[in-house]
Amino acid sequence: MAFLCRRVVQLSCRNFSISSVQCAKKLMGDPMELATGLEKRELLAELAGNDDPFNMKLMKRGPGTKENPNLIPSAFDARIIGCICEPEAQHIKWMWLHKGEPKRCSCGSWYKLQETTPI
Ligand SMILES: [Zn+2]
């Protein structure tokens, strides 16, 4: 009986999800036609080949010395960054990075804000 109940639930979920997706495809138009403002600029940037328009992807650290800090792109005066200090670390060290003020993490890596143009 439990097997039958589970099977019925699985079938009903599958039918529901398939029908809702098909229904959404019929009702919703092209996202590019519906998007406005920031969302539209994001979609246009992705079409132009920029798959990370907000610079949110994980970046690998460079040497990170005081003379050659890791450059963090930002279109604002400050940005929150996270440093994974060691490869086996279980936590991320979060900190604010301000424009014109290079900052040193507790692991010794230096970071500096690099100005970029907003999308
Ligand atoms: Zn660190």
mmCIF file of C-alpha atoms and ligand atoms in Angstrom, residues 61 83-86 93 95 105-109 111, ligand 1:
data_model
loop_
_atom_site.group_PDB
_atom_site.id
_atom_site.type_symbol
_atom_site.label_atom_id
_atom_site.label_comp_id
_atom_site.label_asym_id
_atom_site.label_seq_id
_atom_site.Cartn_x
_atom_site.Cartn_y
_atom_site.Cartn_z
ATOM 1 C CA ARG A 61 44.021 34.758 -5.538
ATOM 2 C CA CYS A 83 38.818 35.282 1.527
ATOM 3 C CA ILE A 84 39.231 31.523 1.755
ATOM 4 C CA CYS A 85 42.493 31.803 3.613
ATOM 5 C CA GLU A 86 43.568 28.152 3.278
ATOM 6 C CA LYS A 93 36.718 35.467 6.153
ATOM 7 C CA MET A 95 35.501 41.921 5.121
ATOM 8 C CA CYS A 105 43.437 39.737 5.386
ATOM 9 C CA SER A 106 44.499 37.932 8.547
ATOM 10 C CA CYS A 107 46.148 35.272 6.325
ATOM 11 C CA GLY A 108 48.467 37.919 4.844
ATOM 12 C CA SER A 109 46.842 38.429 1.424
ATOM 13 C CA TYR A 111 43.294 43.171 -1.630
HETATM 14 ZN ZN ZN B 1 42.541 35.412 4.052
#
